[in-house]
Coordinates of C-alpha atoms and ligand atoms in Angstrom, one line a residue:
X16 CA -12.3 -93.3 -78.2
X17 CA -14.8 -90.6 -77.6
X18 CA -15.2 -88.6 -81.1
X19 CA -15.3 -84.8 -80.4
X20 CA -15.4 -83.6 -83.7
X21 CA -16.6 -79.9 -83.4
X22 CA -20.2 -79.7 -85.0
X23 CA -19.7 -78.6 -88.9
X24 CA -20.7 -74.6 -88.7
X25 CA -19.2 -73.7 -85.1
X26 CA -19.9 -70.0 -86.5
X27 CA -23.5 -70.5 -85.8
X28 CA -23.8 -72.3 -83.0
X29 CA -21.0 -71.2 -80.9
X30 CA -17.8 -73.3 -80.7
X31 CA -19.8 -75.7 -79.0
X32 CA -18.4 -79.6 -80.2
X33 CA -20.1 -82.8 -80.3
X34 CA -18.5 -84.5 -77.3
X35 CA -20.1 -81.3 -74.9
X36 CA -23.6 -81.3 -76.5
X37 CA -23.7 -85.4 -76.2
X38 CA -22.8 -85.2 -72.4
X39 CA -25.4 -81.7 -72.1
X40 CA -28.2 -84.6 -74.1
X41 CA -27.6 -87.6 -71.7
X42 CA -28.1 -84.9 -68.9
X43 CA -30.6 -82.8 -69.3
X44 CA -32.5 -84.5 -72.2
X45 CA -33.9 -82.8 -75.1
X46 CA -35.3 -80.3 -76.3
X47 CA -32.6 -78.8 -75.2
X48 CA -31.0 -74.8 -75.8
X49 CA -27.1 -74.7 -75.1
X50 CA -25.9 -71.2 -75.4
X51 CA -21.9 -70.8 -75.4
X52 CA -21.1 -67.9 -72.6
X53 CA -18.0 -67.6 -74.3
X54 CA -18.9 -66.8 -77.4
X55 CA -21.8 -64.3 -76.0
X56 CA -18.9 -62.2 -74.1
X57 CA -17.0 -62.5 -77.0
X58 CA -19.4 -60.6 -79.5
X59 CA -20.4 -58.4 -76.9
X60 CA -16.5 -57.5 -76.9
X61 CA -16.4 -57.1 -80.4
X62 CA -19.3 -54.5 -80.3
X63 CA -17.5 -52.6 -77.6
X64 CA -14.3 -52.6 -79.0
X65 CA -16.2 -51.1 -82.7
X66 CA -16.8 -47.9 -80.3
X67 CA -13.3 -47.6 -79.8
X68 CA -12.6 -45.1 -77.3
X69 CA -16.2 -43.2 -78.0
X70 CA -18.2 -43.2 -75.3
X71 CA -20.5 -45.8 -75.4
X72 CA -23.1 -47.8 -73.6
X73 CA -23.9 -51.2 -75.1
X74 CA -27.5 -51.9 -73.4
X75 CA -28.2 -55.7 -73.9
X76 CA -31.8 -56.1 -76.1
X77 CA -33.0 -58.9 -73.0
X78 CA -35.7 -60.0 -75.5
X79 CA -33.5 -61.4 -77.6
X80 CA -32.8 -63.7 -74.5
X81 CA -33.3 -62.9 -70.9
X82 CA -31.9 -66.4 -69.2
X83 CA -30.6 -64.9 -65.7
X84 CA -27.0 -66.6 -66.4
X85 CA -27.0 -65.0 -69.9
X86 CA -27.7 -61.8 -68.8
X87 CA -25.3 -62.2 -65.4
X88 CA -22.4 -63.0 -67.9
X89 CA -23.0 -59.3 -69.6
X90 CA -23.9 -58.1 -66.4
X91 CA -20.1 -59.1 -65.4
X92 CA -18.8 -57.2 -69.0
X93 CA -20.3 -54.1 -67.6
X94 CA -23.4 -54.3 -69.9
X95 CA -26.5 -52.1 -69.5
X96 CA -30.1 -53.5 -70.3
X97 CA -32.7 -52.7 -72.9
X98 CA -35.7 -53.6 -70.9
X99 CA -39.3 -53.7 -72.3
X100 CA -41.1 -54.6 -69.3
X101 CA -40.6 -54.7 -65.4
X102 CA -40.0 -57.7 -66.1
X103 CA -37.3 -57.7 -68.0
X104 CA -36.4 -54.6 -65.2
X105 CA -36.8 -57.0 -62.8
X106 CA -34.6 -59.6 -64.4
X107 CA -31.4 -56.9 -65.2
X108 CA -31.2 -55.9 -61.4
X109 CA -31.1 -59.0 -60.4
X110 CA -28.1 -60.1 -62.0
X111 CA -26.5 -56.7 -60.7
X112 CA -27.4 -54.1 -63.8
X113 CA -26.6 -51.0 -62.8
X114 CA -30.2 -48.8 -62.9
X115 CA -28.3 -46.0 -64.2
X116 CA -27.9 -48.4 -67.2
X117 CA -31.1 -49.7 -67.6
X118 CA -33.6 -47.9 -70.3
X119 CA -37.4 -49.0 -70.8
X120 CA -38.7 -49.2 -74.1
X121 CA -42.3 -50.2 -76.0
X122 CA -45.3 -48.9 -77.2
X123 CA -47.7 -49.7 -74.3
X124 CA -46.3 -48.7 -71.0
X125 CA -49.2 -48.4 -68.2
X126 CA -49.1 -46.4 -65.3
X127 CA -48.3 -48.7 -62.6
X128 CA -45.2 -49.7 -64.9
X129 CA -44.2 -46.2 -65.4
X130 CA -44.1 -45.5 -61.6
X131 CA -42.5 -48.3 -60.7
X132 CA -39.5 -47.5 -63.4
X133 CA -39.5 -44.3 -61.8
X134 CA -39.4 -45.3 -58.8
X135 CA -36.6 -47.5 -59.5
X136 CA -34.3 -44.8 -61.0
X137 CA -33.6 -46.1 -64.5
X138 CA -31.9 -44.0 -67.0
X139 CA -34.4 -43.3 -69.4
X140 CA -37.6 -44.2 -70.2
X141 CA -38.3 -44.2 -74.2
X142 CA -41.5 -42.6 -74.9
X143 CA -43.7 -43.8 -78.1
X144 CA -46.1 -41.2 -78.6
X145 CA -47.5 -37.9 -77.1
X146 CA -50.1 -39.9 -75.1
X147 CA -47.5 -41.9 -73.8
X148 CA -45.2 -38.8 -72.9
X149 CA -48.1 -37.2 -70.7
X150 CA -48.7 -40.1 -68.7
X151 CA -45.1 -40.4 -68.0
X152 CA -45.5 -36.8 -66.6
X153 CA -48.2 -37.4 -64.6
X154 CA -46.8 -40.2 -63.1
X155 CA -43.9 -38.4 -62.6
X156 CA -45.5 -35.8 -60.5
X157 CA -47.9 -37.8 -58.5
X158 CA -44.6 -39.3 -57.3
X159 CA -42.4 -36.1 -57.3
X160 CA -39.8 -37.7 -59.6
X161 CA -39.0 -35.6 -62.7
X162 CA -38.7 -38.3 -65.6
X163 CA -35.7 -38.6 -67.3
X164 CA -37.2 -39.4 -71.3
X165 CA -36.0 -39.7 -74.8
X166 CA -38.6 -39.9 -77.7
X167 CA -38.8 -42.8 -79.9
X168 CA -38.4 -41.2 -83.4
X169 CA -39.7 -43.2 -86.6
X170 CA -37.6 -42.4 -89.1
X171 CA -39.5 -43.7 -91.9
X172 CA -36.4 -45.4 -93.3
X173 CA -37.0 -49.3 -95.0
X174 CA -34.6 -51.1 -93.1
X175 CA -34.5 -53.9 -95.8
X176 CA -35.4 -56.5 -93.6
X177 CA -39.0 -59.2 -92.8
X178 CA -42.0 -56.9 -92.8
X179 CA -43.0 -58.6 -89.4
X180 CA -39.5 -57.3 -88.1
X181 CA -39.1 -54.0 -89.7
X182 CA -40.0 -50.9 -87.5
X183 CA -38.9 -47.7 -88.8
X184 CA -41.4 -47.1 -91.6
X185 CA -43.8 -44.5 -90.5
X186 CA -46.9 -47.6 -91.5
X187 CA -45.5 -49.5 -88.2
X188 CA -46.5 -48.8 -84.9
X189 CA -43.4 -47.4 -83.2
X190 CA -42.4 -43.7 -82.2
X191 CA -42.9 -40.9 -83.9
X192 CA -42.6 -39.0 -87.1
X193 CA -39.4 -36.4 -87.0
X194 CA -41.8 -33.1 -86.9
X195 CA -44.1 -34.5 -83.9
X196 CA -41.1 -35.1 -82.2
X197 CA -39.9 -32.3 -82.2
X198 CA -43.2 -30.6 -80.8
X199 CA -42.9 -33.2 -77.8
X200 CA -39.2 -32.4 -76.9
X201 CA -40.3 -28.5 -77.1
X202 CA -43.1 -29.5 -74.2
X203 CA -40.7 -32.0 -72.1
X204 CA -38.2 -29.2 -72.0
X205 CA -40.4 -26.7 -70.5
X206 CA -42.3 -29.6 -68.3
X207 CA -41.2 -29.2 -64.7
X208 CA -40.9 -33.2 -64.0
X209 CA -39.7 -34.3 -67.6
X210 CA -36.0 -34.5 -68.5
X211 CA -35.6 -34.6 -72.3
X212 CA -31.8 -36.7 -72.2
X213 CA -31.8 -39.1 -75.1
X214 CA -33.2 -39.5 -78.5
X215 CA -34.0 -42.5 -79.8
X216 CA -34.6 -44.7 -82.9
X217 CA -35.0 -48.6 -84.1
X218 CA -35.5 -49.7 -87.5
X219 CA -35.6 -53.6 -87.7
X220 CA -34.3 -56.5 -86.6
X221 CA -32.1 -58.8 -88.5
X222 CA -30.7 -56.0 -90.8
X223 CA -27.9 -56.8 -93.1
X224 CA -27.6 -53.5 -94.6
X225 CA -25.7 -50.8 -93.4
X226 CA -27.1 -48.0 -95.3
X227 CA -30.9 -47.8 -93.8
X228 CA -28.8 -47.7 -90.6
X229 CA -27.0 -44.5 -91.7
X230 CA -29.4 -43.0 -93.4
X231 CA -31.8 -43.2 -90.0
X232 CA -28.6 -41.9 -87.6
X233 CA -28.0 -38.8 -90.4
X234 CA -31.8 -37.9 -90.3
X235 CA -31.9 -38.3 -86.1
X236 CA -28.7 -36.7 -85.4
X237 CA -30.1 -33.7 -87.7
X238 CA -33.0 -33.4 -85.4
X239 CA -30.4 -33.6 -82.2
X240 CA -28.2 -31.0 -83.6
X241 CA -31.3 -29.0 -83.8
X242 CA -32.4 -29.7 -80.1
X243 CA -29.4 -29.0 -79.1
X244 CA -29.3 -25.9 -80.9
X245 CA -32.7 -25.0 -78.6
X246 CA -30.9 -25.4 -75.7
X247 CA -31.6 -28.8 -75.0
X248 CA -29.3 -31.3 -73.0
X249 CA -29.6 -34.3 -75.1
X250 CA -26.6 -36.6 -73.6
X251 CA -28.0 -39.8 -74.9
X252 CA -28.2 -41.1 -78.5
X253 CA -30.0 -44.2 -78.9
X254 CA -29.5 -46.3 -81.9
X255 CA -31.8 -49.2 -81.3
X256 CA -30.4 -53.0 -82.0
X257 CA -30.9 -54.9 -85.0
X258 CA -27.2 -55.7 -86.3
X259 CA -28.4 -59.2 -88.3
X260 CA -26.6 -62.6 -88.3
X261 CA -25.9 -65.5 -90.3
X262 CA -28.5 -68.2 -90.6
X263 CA -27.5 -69.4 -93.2
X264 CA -25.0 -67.3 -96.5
X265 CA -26.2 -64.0 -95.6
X266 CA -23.6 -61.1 -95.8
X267 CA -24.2 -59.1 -92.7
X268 CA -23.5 -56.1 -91.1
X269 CA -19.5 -56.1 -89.8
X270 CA -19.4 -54.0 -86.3
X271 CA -16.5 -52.4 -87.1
X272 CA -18.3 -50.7 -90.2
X273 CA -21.2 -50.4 -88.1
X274 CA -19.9 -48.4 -85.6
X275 CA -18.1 -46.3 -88.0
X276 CA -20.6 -45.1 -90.2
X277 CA -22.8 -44.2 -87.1
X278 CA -19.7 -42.5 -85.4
X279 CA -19.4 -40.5 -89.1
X280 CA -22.7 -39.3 -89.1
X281 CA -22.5 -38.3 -85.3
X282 CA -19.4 -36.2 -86.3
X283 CA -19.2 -32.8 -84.4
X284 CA -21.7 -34.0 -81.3
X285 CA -20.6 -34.5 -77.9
X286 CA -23.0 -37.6 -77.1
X287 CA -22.9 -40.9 -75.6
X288 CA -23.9 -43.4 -77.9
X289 CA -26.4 -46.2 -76.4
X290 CA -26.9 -49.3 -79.1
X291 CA -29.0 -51.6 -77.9
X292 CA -28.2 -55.7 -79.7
X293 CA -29.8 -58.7 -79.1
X294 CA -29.5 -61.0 -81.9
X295 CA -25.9 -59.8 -82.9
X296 CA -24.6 -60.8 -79.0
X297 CA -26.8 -64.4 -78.7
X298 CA -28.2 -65.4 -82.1
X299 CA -24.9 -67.6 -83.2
X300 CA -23.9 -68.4 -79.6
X301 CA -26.6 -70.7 -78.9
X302 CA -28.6 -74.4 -80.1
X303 CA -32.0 -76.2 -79.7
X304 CA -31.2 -79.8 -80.1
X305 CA -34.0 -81.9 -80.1
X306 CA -34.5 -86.0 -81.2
X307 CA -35.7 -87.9 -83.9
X308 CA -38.6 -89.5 -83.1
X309 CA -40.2 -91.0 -86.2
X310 CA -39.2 -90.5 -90.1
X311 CA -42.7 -90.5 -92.2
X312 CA -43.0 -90.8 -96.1
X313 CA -46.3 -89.4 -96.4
X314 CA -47.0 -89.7 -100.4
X315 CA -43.6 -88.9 -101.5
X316 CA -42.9 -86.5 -99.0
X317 CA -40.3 -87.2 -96.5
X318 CA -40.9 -86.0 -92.4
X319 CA -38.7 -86.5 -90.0
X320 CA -40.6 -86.1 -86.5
X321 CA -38.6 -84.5 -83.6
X322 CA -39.6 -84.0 -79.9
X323 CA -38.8 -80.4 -80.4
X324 CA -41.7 -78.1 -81.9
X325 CA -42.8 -74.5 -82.2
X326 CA -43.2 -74.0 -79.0
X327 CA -40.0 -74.5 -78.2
X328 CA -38.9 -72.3 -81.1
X329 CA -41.4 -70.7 -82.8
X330 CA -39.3 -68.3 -85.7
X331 CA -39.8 -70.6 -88.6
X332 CA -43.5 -70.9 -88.1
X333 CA -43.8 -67.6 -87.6
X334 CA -41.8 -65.9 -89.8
X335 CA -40.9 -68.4 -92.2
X336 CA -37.8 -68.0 -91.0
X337 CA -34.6 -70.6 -91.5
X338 CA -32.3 -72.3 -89.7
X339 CA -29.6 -74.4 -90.5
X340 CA -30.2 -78.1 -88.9
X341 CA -27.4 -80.7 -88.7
X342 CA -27.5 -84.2 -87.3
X343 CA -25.6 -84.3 -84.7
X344 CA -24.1 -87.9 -85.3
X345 CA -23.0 -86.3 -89.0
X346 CA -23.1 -83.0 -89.6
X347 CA -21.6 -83.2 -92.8
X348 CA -23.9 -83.0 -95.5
X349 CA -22.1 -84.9 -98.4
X350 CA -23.6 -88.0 -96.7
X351 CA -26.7 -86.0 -97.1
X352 CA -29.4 -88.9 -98.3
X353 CA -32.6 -87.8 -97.5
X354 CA -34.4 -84.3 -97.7
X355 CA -37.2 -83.9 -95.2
X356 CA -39.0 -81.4 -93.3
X357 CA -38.3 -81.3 -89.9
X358 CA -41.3 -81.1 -88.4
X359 CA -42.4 -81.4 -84.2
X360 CA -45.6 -83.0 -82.9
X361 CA -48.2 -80.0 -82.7
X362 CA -51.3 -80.2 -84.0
X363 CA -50.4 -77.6 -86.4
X364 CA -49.4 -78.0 -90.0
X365 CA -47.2 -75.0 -89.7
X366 CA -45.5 -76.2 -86.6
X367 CA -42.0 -77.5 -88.3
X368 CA -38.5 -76.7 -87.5
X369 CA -37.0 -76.5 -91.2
X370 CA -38.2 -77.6 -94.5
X371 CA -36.7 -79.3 -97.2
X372 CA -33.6 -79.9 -94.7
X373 CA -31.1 -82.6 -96.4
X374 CA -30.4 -85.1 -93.3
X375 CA -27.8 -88.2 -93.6
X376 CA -29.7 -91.9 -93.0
X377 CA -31.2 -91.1 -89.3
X378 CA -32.1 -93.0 -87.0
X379 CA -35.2 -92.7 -83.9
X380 CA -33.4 -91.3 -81.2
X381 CA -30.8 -89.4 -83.4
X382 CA -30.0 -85.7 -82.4
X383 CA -30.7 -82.8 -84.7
X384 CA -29.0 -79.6 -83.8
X385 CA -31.1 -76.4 -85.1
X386 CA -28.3 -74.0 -85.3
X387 CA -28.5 -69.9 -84.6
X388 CA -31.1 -70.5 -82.4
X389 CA -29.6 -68.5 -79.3
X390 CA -32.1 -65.1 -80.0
X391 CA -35.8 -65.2 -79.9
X392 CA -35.7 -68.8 -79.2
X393 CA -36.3 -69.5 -75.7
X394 CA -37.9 -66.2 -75.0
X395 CA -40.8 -66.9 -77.3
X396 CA -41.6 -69.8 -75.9
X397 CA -44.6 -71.1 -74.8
X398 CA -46.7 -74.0 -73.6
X399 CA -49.1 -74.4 -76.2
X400 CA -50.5 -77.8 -75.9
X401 CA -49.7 -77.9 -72.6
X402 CA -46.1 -78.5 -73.6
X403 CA -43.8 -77.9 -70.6
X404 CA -40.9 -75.4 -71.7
X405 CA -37.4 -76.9 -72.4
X406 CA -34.4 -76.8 -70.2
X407 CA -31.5 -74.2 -70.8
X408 CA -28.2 -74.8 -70.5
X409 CA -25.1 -72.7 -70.1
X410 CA -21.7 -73.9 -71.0
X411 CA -18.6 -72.2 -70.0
X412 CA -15.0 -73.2 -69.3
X413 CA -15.8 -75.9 -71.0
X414 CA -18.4 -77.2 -68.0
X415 CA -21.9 -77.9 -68.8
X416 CA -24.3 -75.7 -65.9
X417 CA -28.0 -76.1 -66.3
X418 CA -29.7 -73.0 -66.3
X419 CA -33.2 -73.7 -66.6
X420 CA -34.8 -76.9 -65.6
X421 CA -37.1 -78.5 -67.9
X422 CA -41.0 -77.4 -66.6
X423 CA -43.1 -80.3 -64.9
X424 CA -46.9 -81.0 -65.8
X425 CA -47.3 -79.2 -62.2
X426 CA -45.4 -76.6 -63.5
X427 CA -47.8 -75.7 -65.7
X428 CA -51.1 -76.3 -63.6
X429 CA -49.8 -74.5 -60.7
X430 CA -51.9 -71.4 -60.8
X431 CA -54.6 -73.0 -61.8
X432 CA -55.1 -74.7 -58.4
X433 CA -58.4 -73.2 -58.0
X434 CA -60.3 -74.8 -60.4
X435 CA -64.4 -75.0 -60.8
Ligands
LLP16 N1 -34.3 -52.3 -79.4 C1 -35.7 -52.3 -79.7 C2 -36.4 -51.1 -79.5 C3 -36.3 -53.4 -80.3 O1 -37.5 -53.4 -80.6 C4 -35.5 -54.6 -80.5 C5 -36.1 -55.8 -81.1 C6 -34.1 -54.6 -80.2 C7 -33.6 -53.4 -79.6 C8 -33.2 -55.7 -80.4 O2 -33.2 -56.1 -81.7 P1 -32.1 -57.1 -82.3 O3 -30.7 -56.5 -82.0 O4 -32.2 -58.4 -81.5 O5 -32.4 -57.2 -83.7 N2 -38.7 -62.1 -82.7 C9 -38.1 -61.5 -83.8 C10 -37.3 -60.3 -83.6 C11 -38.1 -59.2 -82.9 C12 -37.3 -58.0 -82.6 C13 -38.1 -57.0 -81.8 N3 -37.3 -55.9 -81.4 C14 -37.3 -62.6 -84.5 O6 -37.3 -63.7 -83.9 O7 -36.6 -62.4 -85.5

């Protein structure tokens, strides 16, 4: 009888069970990401429904993870886009994103990008600076397309969270500070092809504190009340993403008492709010499962050797970050008999999965599931060491679609052709 035990912590993986991510491995192969569409609409449901009747527009952070069927699924739940490059434009219309729902964000927008968003008629485009701001204007009149805009304000609020993630401190690159924003809305409003219509801010990613959060929305909406007070049509409030998750006990950040403590400090302004998640709507709907190659003792020190490596997923190498990892065979622990670091086969010391991971008595060819791994996983991917990118796969209905085939060698080589 076939076993379809669910895998141990469905809450960070998805509800995806054993019997599903068995069939998905005899498939596809590994490494393998298997993102649960279910469980993607249903947190970005539970966002929506935090808003309650407010008006709101929940623009999908596609860095998080911008797999076509991903995004088509929030596409369907009426989902704008968070877009930092054409891209990632490119990618939203596609799966049928409404422009008038798609914004454009980052620090380092070039001209050509600029027109093209114009062109395109997205919502807003977030401007990062002053400089930024006045080639958005001349774009915008070489084309004869006033630029709808809203300025990225820094807040200079520590949002508690990995200095590599954390963006709101006036030390980090992003926006500006409150008083030099204000000088660039006074310009944009008397610019004849700039349209001031939404502020902006973003603290960090992976927060589990509400209070930076509100702290950043009191000192922003402050400044809106005051634009507002100049006359200014600011329809747009834009409170960045960065809702954490659970890797592994963290407490996190509940919608519901997200939503209200932004909708309290927004009291007494007529303003649609735009939020713009990534990790909160994929991060726990989605696994990397890769297979046991080899299990080392190298003086002592356990390694077990998996086909996956930081190329496929790249967080805990780069940020030290963790994630939970569960053989898939067992993924209880209490038969836990080894401790190992989970490590892939790059020619890097830091390229592991997890460290110190306690694994039951494994086996070459067993299946590790690294859990939480639905945000920032694929999307940072890469081919370092000529390592062909992994295949994605969606399930849904309980039906298993592949999404992304697994890259070839010729894949990789293909513009390259030319060689001396
Ligand atoms: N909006 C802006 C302007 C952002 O910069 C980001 C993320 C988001 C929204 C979405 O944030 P989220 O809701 O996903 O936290 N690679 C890192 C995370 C980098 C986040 C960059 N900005 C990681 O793997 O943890």
């Amino acid at each position: 009888m076939k076993d379809t035990q669910a895998v141990n912590i469905p809450e960070l993986s998805g509800n995806l069970d054993r019997a599903l991510l068995e069939d998905a491995i005899r498939q596809f192969g590994t490494p393998l990401y298997v993102y649960d569409l279910e469980r993607i609409a249903e947190k970005f449901n539970q966002l929506k429904q935090a808003f309650g009747g407010r008006k709101t527009l929940i623009c999908y952070a596609l860095k998080a993870n911008s797999n076509l069927s991903v995004i088509k699924k929030l596409a369907s739940l009426e989902s704008g886009a968070d877009c930092v490059s054409l891209g990632e434009i490119k990618r939203a219309i596609m799966v049928g994103i409404p422009k008038y729902k798609i914004i454009y964000s980052g620090v380092g927008k070039q001209d050509f990008e600029i027109k093209e968003a114009l062109s395109l008629g997205i919502l807003f485009i977030n401007v990062e600076s002053k400089e930024e701001m006045l080639r958005v204007e001349a774009c915008a009149k070489e084309l004869g397309i006033p630029a709808r805009i809203s300025v990225r304000v820094n807040p200079d609020i520590d949002p508690q969270t990995h200095p590599y993630i954390s963006t709101g401190l006036k030390e980090n690159k992003f926006g500006v500070g409150i008083e030099e924003a204000k000088g660039m809305y006074l310009y944009a409003h008397n610019a004849e092809f700039l349209e001031p219509i939404g502020i902006h801010f973003h603290i960090g990613s992976q927060l589990t504190k509400l209070k930076p959060i509100a702290e950043s929305t009191q000192k922003i909406a402050k400044l809106t009340h005051s634009l507002i007070a100049l006359k200014m049509d600011i329809k747009f409030f834009d409170i960045g993403g960065g809702i954490g998750i659970t890797y592994s006990d963290e407490n996190t950040i509940n919608p519901y008492d997200y939503a209200q403590a932004i909708l309290e400090e927004l009291r007494g302004l007529d303003i649609t709010i735009i939020c713009e998640p990534g990790r909160f709507i994929v991060g726990n709907s989605g696994v990397f499962l890769t297979k046991v190659l080899y299990q080392k003792e190298n003086q002592g020190k356990n390694f077990v050797v998996v086909d996956g490596a930081m190329n496929d997923l790249i967080r805990p190498s780069l940020y030290e970050a963790y994630h939970q990892i569960v053989a898939l065979k067992n993924p209880n622990t209490e038969s836990a008999s080894i401790q190992a670091d989970v490590v892939g086969p790059i020619c890097e010391s830091g390229d592991y999965l997890g460290k110190n991971i306690v694994l039951p008595v494994l086996e070459s060819g067993d299946i590790l599931a690294v859990l939480s791994a639905g945000a920032y996983g694929f999307s940072m991917a890469s081919n370092y060491n000529t390592r062909p990118r992994c295949a994605e796969v969606a399930i849904s209905s309980g039906e298993i679609k592949l999404v992304r085939k697994r890259e070839s060698f010729e894949d990789l080589i293909a513009l390259e052709k030319d060689y001396l």
